[in-house]
Structure formats: structure tokens, C-alpha cells
XYZ file of C-alpha atoms in Angstrom:
628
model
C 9.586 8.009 1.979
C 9.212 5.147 3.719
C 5.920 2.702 3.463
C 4.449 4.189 6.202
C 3.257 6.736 4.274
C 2.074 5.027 1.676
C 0.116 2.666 4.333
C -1.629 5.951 5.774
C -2.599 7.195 2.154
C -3.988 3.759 1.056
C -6.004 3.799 4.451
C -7.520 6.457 4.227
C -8.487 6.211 0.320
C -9.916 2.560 1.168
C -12.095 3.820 4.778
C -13.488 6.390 2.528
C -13.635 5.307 -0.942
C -13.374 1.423 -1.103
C -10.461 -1.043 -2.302
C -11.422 -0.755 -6.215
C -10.814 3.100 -5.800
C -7.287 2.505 -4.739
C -6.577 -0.084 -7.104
C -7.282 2.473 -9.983
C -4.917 4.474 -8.422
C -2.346 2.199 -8.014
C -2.739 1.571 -11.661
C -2.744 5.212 -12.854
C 0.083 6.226 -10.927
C 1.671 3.315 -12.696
C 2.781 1.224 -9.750
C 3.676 -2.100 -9.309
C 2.570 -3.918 -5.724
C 4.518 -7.215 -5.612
C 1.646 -8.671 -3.061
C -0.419 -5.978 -3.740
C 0.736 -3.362 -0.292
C 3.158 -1.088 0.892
C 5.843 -2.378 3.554
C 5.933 -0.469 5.973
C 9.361 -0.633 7.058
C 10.932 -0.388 3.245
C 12.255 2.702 1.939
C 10.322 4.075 -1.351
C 11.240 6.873 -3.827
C 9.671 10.019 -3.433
C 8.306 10.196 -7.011
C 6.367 7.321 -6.510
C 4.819 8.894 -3.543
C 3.980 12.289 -5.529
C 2.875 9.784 -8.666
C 0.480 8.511 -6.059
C -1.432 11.444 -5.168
C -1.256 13.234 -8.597
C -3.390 9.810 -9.468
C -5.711 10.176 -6.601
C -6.338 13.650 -7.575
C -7.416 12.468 -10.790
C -9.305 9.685 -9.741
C -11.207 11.766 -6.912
C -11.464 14.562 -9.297
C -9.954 16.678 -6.202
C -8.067 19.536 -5.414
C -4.805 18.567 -4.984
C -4.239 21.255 -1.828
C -7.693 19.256 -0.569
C -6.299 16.017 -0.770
C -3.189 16.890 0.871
C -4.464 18.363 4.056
C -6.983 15.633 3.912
C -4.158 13.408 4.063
C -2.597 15.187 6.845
C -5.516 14.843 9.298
C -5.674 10.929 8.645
C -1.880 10.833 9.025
C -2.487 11.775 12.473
C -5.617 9.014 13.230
C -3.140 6.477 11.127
C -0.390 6.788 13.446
C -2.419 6.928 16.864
C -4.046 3.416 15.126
C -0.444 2.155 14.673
C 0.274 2.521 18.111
C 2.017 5.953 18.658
C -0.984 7.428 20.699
C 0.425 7.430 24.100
C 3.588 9.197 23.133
C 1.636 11.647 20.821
C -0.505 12.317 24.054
C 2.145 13.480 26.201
C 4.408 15.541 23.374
C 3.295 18.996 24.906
C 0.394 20.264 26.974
C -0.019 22.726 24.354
C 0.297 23.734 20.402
C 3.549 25.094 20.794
C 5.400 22.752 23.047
C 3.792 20.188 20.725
C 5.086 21.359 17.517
C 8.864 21.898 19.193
C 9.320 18.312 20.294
C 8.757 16.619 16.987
C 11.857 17.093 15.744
C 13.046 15.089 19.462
C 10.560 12.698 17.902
C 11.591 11.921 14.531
C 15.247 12.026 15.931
C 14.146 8.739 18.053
C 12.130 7.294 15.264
C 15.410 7.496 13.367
C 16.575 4.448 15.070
C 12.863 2.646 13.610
C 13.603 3.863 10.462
C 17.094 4.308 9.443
C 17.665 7.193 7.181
C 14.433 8.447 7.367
C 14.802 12.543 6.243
C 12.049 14.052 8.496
C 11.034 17.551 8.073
C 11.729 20.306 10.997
C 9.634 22.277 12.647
C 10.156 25.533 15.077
C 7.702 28.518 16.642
C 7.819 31.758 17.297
C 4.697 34.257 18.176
C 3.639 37.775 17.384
C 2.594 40.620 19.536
C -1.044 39.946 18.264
C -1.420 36.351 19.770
C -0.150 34.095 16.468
C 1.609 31.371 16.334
C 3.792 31.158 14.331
C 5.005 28.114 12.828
C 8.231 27.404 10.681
C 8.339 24.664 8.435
C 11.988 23.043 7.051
C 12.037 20.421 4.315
C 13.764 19.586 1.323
C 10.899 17.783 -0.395
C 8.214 21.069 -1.961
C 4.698 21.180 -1.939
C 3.256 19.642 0.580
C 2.541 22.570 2.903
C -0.926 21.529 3.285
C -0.111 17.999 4.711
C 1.412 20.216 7.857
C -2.138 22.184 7.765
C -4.082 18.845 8.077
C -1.546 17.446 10.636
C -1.878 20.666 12.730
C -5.837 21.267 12.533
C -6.084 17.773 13.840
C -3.749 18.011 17.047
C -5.260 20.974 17.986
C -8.544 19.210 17.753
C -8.153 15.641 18.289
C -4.712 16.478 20.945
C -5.585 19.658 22.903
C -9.352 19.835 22.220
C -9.487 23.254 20.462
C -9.767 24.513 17.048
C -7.412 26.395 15.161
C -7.189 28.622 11.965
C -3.694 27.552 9.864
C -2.975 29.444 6.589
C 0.776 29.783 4.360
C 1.859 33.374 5.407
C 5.365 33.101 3.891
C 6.338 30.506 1.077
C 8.942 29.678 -0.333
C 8.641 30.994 -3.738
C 8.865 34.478 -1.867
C 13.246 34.052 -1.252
C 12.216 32.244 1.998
C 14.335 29.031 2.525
C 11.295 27.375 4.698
C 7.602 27.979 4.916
C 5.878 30.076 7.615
C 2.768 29.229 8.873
C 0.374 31.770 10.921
C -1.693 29.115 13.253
C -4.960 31.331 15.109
C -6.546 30.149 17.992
C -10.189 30.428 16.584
C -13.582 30.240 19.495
C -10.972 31.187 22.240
C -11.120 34.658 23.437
C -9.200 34.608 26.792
C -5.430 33.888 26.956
C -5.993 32.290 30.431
C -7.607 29.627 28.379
C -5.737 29.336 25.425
C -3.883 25.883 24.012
C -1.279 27.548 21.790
C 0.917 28.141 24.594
C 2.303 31.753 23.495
C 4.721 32.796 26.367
C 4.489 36.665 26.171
C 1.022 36.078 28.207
C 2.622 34.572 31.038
C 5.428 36.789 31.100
C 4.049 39.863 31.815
C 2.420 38.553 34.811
C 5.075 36.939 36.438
C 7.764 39.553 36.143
C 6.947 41.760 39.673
C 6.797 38.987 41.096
C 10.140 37.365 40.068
C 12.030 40.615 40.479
C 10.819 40.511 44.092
C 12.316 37.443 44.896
C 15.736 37.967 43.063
C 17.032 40.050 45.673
C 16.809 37.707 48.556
C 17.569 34.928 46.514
C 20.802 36.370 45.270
C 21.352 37.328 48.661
C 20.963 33.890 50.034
C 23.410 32.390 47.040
C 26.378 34.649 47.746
C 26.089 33.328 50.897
C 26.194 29.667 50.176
C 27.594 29.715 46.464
C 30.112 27.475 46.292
C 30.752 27.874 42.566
C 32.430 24.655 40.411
C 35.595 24.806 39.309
C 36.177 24.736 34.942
C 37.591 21.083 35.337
C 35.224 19.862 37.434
C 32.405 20.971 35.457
C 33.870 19.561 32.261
C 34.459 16.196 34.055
C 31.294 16.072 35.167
C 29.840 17.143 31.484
C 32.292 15.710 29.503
C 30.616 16.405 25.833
C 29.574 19.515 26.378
C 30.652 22.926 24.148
C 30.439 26.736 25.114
C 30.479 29.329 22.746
C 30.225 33.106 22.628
C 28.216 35.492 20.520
C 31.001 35.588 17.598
C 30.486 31.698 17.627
C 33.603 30.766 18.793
C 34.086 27.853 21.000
C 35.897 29.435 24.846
C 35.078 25.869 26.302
C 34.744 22.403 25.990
C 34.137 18.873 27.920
C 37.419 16.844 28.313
C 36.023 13.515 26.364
C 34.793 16.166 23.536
C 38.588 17.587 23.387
C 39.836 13.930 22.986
C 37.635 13.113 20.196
C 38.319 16.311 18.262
C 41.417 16.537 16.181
C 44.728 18.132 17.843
C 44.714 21.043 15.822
C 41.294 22.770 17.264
C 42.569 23.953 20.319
C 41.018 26.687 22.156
C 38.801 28.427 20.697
C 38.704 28.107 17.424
C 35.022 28.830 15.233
C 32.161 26.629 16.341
C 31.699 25.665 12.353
C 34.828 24.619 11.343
C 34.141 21.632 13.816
C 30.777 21.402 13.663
C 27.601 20.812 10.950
C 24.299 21.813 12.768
C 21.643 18.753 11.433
C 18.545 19.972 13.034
C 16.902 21.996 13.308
C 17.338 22.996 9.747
C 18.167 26.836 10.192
C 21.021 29.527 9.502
C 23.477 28.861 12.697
C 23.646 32.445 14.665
C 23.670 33.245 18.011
C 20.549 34.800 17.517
C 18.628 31.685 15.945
C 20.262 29.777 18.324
C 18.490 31.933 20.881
C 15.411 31.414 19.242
C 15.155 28.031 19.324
C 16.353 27.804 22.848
C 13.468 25.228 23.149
C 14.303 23.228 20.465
C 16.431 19.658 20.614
C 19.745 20.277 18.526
C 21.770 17.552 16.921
C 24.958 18.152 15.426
C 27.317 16.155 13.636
C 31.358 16.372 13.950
C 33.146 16.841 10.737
C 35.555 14.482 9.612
C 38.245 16.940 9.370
C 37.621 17.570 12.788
C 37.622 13.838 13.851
C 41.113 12.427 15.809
C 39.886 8.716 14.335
C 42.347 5.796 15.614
C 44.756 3.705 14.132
C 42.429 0.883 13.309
C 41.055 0.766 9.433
C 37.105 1.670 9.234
C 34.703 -0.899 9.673
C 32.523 -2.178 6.906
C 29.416 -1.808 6.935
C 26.914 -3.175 4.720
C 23.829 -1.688 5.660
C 22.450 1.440 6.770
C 20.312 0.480 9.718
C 22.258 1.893 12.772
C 22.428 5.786 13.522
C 25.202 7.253 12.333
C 26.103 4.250 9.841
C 27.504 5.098 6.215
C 27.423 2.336 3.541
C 30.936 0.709 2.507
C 33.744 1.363 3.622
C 33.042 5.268 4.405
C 33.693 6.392 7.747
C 30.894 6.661 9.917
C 29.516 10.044 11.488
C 29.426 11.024 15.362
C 26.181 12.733 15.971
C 25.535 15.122 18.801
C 22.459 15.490 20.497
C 21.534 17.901 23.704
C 20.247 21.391 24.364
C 21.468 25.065 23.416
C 21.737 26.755 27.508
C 21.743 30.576 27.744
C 24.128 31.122 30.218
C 23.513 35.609 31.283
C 26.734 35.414 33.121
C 29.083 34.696 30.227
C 26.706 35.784 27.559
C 27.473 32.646 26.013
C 25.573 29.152 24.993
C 26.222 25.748 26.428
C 25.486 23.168 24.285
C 25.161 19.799 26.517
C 25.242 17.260 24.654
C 25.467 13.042 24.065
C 27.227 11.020 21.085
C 24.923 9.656 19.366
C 26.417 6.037 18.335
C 24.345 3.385 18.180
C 26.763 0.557 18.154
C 29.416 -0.031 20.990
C 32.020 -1.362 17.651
C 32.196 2.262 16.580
C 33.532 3.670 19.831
C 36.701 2.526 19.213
C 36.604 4.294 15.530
C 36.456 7.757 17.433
C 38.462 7.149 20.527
C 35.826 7.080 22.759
C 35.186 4.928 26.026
C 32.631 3.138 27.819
C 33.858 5.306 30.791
C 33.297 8.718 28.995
C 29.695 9.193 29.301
C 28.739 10.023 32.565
C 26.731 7.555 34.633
C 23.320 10.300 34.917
C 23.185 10.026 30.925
C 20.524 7.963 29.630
C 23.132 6.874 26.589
C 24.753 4.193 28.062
C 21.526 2.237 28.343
C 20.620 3.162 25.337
C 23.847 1.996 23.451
C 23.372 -1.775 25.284
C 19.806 -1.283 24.271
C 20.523 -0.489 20.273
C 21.523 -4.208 19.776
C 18.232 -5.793 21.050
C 16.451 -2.776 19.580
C 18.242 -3.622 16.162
C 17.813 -7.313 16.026
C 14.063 -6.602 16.770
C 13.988 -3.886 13.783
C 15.381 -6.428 11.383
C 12.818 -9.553 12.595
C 10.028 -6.737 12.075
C 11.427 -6.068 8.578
C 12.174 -9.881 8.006
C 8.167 -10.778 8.774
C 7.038 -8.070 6.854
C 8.994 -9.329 3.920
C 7.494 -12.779 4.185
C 4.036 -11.230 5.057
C 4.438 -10.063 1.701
C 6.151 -13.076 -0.141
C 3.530 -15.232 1.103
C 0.954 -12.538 0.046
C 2.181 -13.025 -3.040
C 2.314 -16.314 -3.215
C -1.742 -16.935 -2.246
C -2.087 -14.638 -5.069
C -0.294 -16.715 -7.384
C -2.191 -20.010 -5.828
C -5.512 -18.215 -6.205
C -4.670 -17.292 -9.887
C -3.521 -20.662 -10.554
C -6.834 -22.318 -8.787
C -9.005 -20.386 -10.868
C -7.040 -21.528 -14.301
C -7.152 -25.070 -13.276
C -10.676 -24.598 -11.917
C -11.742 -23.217 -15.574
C -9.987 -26.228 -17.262
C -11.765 -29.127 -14.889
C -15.156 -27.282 -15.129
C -14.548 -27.604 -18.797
C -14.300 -31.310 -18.913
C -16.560 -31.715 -15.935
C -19.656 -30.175 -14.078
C -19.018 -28.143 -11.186
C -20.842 -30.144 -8.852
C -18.956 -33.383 -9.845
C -15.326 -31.591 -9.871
C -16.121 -30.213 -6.274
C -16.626 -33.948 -5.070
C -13.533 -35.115 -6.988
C -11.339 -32.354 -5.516
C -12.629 -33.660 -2.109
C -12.253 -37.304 -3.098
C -15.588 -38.236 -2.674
C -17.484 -40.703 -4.799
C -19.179 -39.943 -7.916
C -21.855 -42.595 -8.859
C -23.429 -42.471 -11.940
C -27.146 -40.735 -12.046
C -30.514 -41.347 -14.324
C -31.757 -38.989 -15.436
C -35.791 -39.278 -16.619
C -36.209 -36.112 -18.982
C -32.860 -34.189 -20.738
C -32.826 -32.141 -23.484
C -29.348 -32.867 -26.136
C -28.367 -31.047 -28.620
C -26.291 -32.025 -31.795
C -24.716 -30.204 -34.774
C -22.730 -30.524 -37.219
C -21.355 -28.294 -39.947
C -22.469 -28.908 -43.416
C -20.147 -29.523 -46.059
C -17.280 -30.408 -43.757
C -15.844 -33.199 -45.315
C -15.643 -31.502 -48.365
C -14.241 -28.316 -46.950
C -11.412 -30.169 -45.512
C -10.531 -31.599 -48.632
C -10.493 -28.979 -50.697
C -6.843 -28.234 -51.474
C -7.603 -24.438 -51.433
C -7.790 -24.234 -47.689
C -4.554 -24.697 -45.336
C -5.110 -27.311 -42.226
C -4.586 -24.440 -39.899
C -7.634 -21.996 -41.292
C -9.856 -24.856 -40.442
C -8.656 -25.032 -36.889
C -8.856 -21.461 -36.741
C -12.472 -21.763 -38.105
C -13.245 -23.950 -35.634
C -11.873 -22.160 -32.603
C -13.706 -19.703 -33.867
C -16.824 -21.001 -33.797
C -16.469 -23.422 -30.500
C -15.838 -20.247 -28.499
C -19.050 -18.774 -29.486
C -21.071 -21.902 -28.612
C -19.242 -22.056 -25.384
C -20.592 -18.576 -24.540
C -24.372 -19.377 -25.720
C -24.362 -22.255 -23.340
C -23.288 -20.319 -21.069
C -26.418 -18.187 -21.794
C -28.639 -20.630 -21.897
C -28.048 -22.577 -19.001
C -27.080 -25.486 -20.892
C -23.987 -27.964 -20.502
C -21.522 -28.351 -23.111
C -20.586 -32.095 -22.996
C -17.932 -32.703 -25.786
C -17.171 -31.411 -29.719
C -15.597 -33.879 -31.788
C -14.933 -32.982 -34.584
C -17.133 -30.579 -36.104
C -19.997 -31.931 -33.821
C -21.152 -30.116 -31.191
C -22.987 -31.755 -28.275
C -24.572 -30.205 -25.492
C -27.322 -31.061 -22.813
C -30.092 -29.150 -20.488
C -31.493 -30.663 -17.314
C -28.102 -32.640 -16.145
C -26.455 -32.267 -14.060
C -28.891 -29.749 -12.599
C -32.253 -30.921 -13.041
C -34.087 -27.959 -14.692
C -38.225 -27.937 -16.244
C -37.052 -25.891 -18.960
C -34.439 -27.925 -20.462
C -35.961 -27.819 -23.784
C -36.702 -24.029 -24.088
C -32.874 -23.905 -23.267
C -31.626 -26.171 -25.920
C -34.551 -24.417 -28.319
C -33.098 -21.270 -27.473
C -29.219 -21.833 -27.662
C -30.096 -24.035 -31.576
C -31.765 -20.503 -32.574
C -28.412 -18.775 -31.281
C -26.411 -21.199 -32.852
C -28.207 -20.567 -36.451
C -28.101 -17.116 -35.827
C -24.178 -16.944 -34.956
C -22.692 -19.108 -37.198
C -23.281 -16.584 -40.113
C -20.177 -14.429 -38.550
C -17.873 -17.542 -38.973
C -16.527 -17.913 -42.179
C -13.432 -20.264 -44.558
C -11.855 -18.127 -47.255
C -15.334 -16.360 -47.919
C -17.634 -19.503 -47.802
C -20.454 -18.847 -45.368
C -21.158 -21.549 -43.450
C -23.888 -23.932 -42.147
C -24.995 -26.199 -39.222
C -27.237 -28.606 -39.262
C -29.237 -29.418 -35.490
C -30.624 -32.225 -33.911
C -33.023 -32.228 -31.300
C -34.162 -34.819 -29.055
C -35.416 -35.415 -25.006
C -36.033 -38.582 -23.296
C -34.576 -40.406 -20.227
C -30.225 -40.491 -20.158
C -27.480 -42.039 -17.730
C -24.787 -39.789 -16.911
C -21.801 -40.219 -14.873
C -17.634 -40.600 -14.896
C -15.794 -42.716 -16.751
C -11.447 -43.045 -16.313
C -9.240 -41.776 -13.975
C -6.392 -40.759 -15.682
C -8.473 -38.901 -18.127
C -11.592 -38.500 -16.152
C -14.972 -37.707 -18.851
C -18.686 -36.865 -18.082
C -20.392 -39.197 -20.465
C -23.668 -39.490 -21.581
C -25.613 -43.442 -21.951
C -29.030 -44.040 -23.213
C -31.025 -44.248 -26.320
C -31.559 -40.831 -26.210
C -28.350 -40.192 -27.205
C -28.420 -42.450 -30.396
C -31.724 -40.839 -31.601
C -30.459 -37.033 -31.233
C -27.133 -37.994 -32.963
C -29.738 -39.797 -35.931
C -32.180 -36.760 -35.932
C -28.728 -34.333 -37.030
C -27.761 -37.030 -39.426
C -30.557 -37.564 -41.472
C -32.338 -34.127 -40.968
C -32.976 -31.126 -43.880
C -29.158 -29.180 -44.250
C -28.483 -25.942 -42.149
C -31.985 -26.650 -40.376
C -32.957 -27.001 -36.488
C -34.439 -30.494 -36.248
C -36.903 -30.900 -33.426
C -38.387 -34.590 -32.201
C -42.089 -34.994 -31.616
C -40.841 -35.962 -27.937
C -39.034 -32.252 -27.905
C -41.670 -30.748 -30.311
C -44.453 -31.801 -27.371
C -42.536 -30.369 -24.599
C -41.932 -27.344 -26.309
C -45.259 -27.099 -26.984
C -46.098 -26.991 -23.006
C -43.621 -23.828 -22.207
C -45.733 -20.766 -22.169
C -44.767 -17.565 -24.305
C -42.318 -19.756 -26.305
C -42.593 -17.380 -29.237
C -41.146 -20.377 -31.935
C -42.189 -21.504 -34.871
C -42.442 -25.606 -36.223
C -42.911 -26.990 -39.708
C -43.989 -30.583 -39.291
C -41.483 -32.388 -41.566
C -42.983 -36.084 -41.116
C -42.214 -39.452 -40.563
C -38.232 -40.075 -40.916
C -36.874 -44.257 -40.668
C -34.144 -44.188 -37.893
C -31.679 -46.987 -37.309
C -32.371 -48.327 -33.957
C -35.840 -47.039 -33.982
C -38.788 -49.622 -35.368
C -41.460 -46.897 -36.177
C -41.081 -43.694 -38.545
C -40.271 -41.074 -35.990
C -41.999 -37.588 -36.971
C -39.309 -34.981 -36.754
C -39.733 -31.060 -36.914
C -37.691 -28.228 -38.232
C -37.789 -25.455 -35.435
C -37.916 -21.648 -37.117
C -38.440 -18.093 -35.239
C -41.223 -15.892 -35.307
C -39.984 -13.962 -38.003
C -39.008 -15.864 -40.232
């Protein structure tokens, strides 16, 4: 099927459902979007189509008979959207006439979409005022797309509702479907949009048989009857057969296209292959579709091709084309005539060739289609028509490749985003992406953080352990830190090493900074008893200090957000020469801490600790939970 399809179904799962919906389907059903649609214009395998609403079933949790007729009455809204309304509009005045000109339709949208197999469709009635509807098509199962389809012309078309239901399938030895279509609410014929003849009949016969008699009288008079070669110059693709199906007469440009051995008559179907509609060729059913546009295509046994070797073709995209070096097909499309007289049918008819370059392949002139036939415009027409077709096709394609590519430019933005928002802040990346200045800031209260693993040294000589465990170990245990600053609303600034260093109120100034950097140490403990080296448990020891910092860039070519200040020194001291696998706290921190309401920690006063850089004994901390 082509995208269109696909297009419709994906519309009408997004209006009603949402985008994530049909995403899950997509994914169930196992298909791959490059750019993440359907193209409209591009040809797509049928399973992938049934794969498609199998997986919406699924997803929905519907009926799959639901879904499909639900499809079938968006089909219908989808196509008026895309444009087809006005023709739609003017395809019958009623249900019947409707339904018998689609097949005229999909026969032009055959030149849109090349090789498009569109189902047919004929009616018939009943004496008890149904309509009956027969449904051709080589794909099974999807009777109840034609029920939503027809439900919604009679209601959105002709204004009326209608009752549809599967009276014949074709599990019962029935090559097609039948559908019995009632006119429901309407209870007068006078009124009624299914357009079943036998009504009108019945009323108008008196009245025609009246006026046959003076009219016939009048036309033996006047008649001035045409001769055979007149009439076959004048309709010059044109074929009359009889009841037994054999061919008593034929148009002079259709004798000099068939081969010289079918002379007249010969049988109807040695020439011919009847195309649409899709039926068992009798006089009979011929009668019965009397209404109905026929194509048929001319054997090629039957052809009288010329001298000159078939042209190439390399694509499909022109009626009538085959692919390689195969010769291509002439169609024929008109209308079955019931001529009383003879008792025979006239099929009037027009070649079908798209292309002027394959008139020469069947012997056929410019000259040969009458002047009053609407073909010759259209064959001057097919080029313009084509080129269009392929620059619709050609944007569509780089709609797509450059849909695409945005995705693959979004997906790269966000990597490279991730790795520049883990060197620097977000709000000092955003002015570096923009080129804007980034001065450095002071900052008058911060919270920092340091830790560092106990034992490292040791542990990385230690001949026991492999170089690559520790880096593993590490990993490890930097990824979960990453997430608990996340958490916390605290900024990781750098690890080097096995020290970890992170800060709360910069860049964002925050009051809470040190319940933050309080909370994530307490993590931290807490966490780093999942991390393990060869079954050693380990241990951090933390550092805790606030005061007044200056932060801001430093390089180009390796751009880092660095931290300057005394504050800095005095954390990095507190770690150092603070108890083993403890949280050491600051008075400075210890004071602030004390100020947050419903902190819910715990402090043992350590004492007063010498620090280098410091003159006075600082009294340090050691921060505990609740519970312990």
C-alpha cells in the first residue's frame, strides 16, 4: 500500500490518542521510520500495513473489526483534509452512483500513484429496497474498512444514515464480498439517497411507451442511419460483440493495432484481459455493470508491435509501464453500450498510454484518436503531470532526509550538551554557546564539599588488585555521586583522583546550600557501602566547610569552572586532617546548619583542630543522622 494509508492511520491514532500512543505502535509492530513518518507517495508492503494495526489492536486493547471500520470513516475525513473534497463531492448525487464511479477514480489516481492495486466496487439492488454492494480485492480482511468508508459518505456525502452489514463472504465459495447497505430513518423512496432504480422505473414506463410511437414515427422519417465505415472512422477504438462474446465489429485504428491473425470475429478473450471491474466476463455481468467504467488490457499475443526493439524503462511511474526491458501494456478504457437492435455491446473505448514514446511501440498515431476524445490532451498533459509527480516525490524524500537529519542534530546537541554541562554550569555554557562574556563572580556564602576514599594509596598498591578494577571502582562510585548531586541540588565541580569536590549556592545562589551539601555527605556515607575492591568495603572521609568563594572560567582550549578563595583551602584541610570514614562539619557550616529548621541531623563536637593557613584552632564537627 502506498504511504497514504499509513498517513491516514497515524492521523487518526495521534487526533485521538496522542503521538506517544503511536510511537508504541510503531515499535510493536516492529517498524523502522527513517525520519520518523510515512511518505506518502512511496510504495510499502502490505504486511507492514497489517503489522500495523494488529499492534494498534493491542495497544488500544480493541476489536480488530472496530478498529478497522474506525479506520474507514477517518479514511474518508483524511482524504477530504488532503485535498480530494471537491471531487469526492461531485462523485454521484447518490449512494449508488457514488459507489460505481470509484473504480473511474482510482483508475485516474493511477497516474498519482503508479501501480497502485485499488479494490473494485459494483451495485446491484433487491426487490425489497437494498443495496447491494459488491466488493473485489485481492488483499482479505478488511471488509470493515469498506463499512466505515460507506457509513461515512452516506453521512458526511449525502446527509443520510445507512445500515451496512457482510451478507456474503468470502469464506462462503464467493470470489468477492457482498455487502447489504439499508437506508435506515428514510421511509419514502421519493426521498431516498441510495439511488435504487426500480423506484423510478415503474413510474416512468406509461409515460415513455407513450412517446415511443411518435418518436419512432418521427425517426423513420428523418433517420439517416451511418454507414459501418463511417462509424468506425469516427470511433476508431471501439469493439462490438454479441451474446456468445464474439467480436462482429471493430474501429479501424483498433484493427491496426491488433495482430493480423484476429480477423473477424474471432472470441472477445483471446484478444482481450478485462482489468476492472474485477468480475467473471459474460454478457450478462457485462449487462450488469452497464454503469460501470471498464478498462481492458490487449494481450501481447494479440499485439501487431513494430519493428523497433522495446524501450527501456527503468521505472514504473507511467500507466501502462513494465520494468526492464518487458514490453509495455495498451490499456483500454470506455463504456460497455447495450445496443437492442443488434443485441450486442459496444465497448467505446480510449488507449490508455501515457507517454507519446510508446505509440510508436504499438503502431499507433497521433492522428488515430479522434479530435472529441479527451486523450490527446491528456497524453501532452502526462509529461507535465509526470515531472510534477516526481518533484512531489523528490521533496518528500528530502522532507524526510532533512527530518532525519534534525533528528540526528538534536541527538547530537543533547550529547554534546550533557558533556559541556558536565565541565560547566548551564548558565555559563548557554553564554559561551552565544559567545558572550563570562566574568568571574564572588560569591559571599557557598557550601563545598570534599572526600576522599580512605586507604587509597594503599589500595592502589597492593599487588592483588589489577589497575583496571580500580578504575572500574571508581566509575562506579563517581556515577553515584553524580546522581546525588543531582538530588541535592548541588554542583559537582571536579574529582581528581579519588577526591570528590562539589559546591551548593554557585552558580545559583541558593539559602540552603548547606542542608544540600549536609544532605548529599549523608548520601554519600550511606552509598558508598554498595561499592566495593575484591571484597574490601570501602570508606570516605568528608570535609565540610562555607564561607565567601570566587568562581569563574579559566582557558579556552580547555575551558574549567574553578573555584578561588580560602574557603577552598580550609574544606580541602577539614577532609585531610579529619576522623577516617567520618562527615566533618566546620563551626562556620555547623552554625548554619544549625539555623535550617527540621534539619533532623545529628553533631558530635570534635574540638579544636591546627590548620595550615589558619592561625587559630578551628573547632570542627563530625555530622551523624538521627539514628545513629
Amino acid at each position: 500500500m502506498y504511504g497514504f494509508v499509513h498517513c491516514a492511520l497515524a492521523d487518526l491514532v495521534i487526533s485521538k490518542f496522542g503521538q506517544d500512543v503511536w510511537l508504541s505502535i510503531i515499535e510493536k509492530a516492529g517498524v523502522e521510520l527513517d525520519g520518523g513518518s510515512y511518505l506518502i507517495h512511496k510504495i510499502y508492503d502490505d504486511q507492514e500495513t497489517l503489522s500495523l494495526v494488529a499492534a494498534a489492536c493491542e495497544t488500544l486493547d480493541l476489536d480488530l473489526n472496530d478498529v478497522l471500520e474506525a479506520f474507514g470513516a477517518h479514511f474518508l475525513a483524511y482524504c477530504v483534509q488532503s485535498g480530494y473534497d471537491r471531487i469526492l463531492k461531485v462523485l454521484g448525487r447518490n449512494l449508488r452512483d457514488f459507489l460505481c464511479n470509484l473504480d473511474a477514480l482510482h483508475d485516474h489516481l493511477a497516474t498519482i500513484y503508479p501501480g497502485m492495486e485499488a479494490p473494485s466496487f459494483r451495485c446491484s439492488e433487491t426487490t425489497d429496497g437494498t443495496l447491494q454492494l459488491h466488493y473485489y480485492s485481492k488483499r482479505p480482511g478488511l471488509e470493515h474498512i469498506v463499512i466505515g468508508i460507506v457509513k461515512a459518505v452516506a453521512k458526511e456525502m449525502l446527509n443520510t444514515e445507512v445500515a451496512v452489514k457482510v451478507q456474503q463472504s468470502r469464506s462462503e465459495g464467493c470470489d468477492h464480498v457482498v455487502f447489504a447497505i439499508v437506508e435506515t430513518g428514510c421511509k419514502s423512496a421519493e426521498h431516498s439517497k441510495l439511488g435504487l432504480q426500480n423506484f423510478d422505473l415503474n413510474s416512468r414506463t406509461d409515460k415513455q411507451e407513450s412517446n415511443t410511437t411518435e418518436s419512432e414515427k418521427l425517426g423513420k422519417r428523418r433517420r439517416k442511419e451511418i454507414n459501418l465505415l463511417s462509424f468506425c472512422k469516427a470511433f476508431p477504438f471501439h469493439v462490438m460483440f454479441d451474446r456468445k462474446l464474439c467480436v462482429t465489429q471493430a474501429g479501424v485504428a483498433m484493427t491496426r493495432v491488433l495482430n493480423k491473425r484476429f480477423t473477424i470475429p474471432f472470441l472477445f478473450k483471446d484478444a482481450f484481459e478485462l482489468a476492472r471491474p474485477r468480475m467473471e466476463f459474460t454478457f450478462d455481468a457485462v449487462l450488469s455493470h452497464i454503469n460501470t467504467v471498464f478498462i481492458a488490457t490487449v494481450k501481447q499475443s494479440a499485439l501487431r508491435m513494430s519493428a523497433d526493439p522495446p524501450l527501456k524503462v527503468v521505472s514504473n511511474s507511467d500507466v501502462g509501464q513494465t520494468s526492464g526491458n518487458a514490453m509495455p501494456e495498451l490499456r483500454l478504457k470506455g463504456q460497455m453500450i447495450f445496443i437492442p437492435k443488434n443485441d450486442c455491446i459496444l465497448f467505446l473505448c480510449s488507449p490508455r498510454v501515457s507517454s507519446v514514446s510508446f505509440f510508436k511501440q504499438f503502431g499507433i498515431c497521433y492522428s488515430d484518436i479522434p479530435v472529441h476524445d479527451a486523450t490527446r490532451d491528456l497524453i501532452f498533459m502526462s509529461h507535465a503531470r509526470r515531472a510534477e509527480r516526481e518533484l512531489v516525490e523528490r521533496l518528500e524524500e528530502t522532507s524526510n532526509d532533512l527530518r532525519k537529519l534534525e533528528s540526528k542534530l538534536t541527538e547530537n546537541k543533547r550529547r554534546t550538551d550533557e558533556l559541556l554541562h558536565s565541565i560547566l554550569p548551564k548558565e555559563v555554557a548557554a553564554k559561551l554557546r552565544l559567545s558572550q562574556p563570562v566574568p568571574a563572580e564572588n560569591y559571599k556564602i557557598v557550601t563545598i564539599l570534599f572526600s576522599d576514599i580512605v586507604g587509597f594509596t594503599a589500595l592502589c598498591s597492593d599487588d592483588k588488585i589489577v589497575p583496571m578494577d580500580i578504575v572500574r571502582m571508581l566509575n562506579k562510585l563517581y556515577t553515584y555521586f553524580d546522581m546525588l548531586t543531582g538530588m541535592n541540588d548541588v554542583y559537582k565541580v571536579e574529582t581528581v583522583g579519588d577526591k570528590y569536590m562539589a559546591v551548593s549556592g554557585l552558580p545559583t545562589r541558593c539559602s540552603g546550600h548547606a542542608i544540600n551539601i549536609a544532605n548529599l555527605a549523608l548520601d554519600m556515607i550511606d552509598i558508598v557501602q554498595e561499592v566495593n575492591t575484591n571484597g574490601r568495603k570501602m570508606q570516605i572521609t568528608i570535609g565540610i566547610h562555607s564561607g565567601e568563594v570566587v568562581a569563574g572560567v579559566v582557558g579556552q582550549k580547555k575551558p574549567r569552572y574553578c573555584l578561588f578563595g580560602n574557603t577552598v583551602n580550609l574544606t580541602s584541610r577539614t577532609e585531610t586532617t579529619g576522623l577516617r570514614g567520618k562527615i566533618n562539619v566546620t563551626e562556620y557550616t555547623y552554625r548554619s546548619l544549625l539555623c535550617e529548621p527540621h534539619h533532623n541531623l545529628v553533631f558530635k563536637r570534635r574540638g579544636a583542630v591546627t590548620m595550615k593557613g589558619k592561625p587559630e584552632p578551628m573547632i570542627t564537627y563530625i555530622l551523624q543522622r538521627n539514628d545513629e
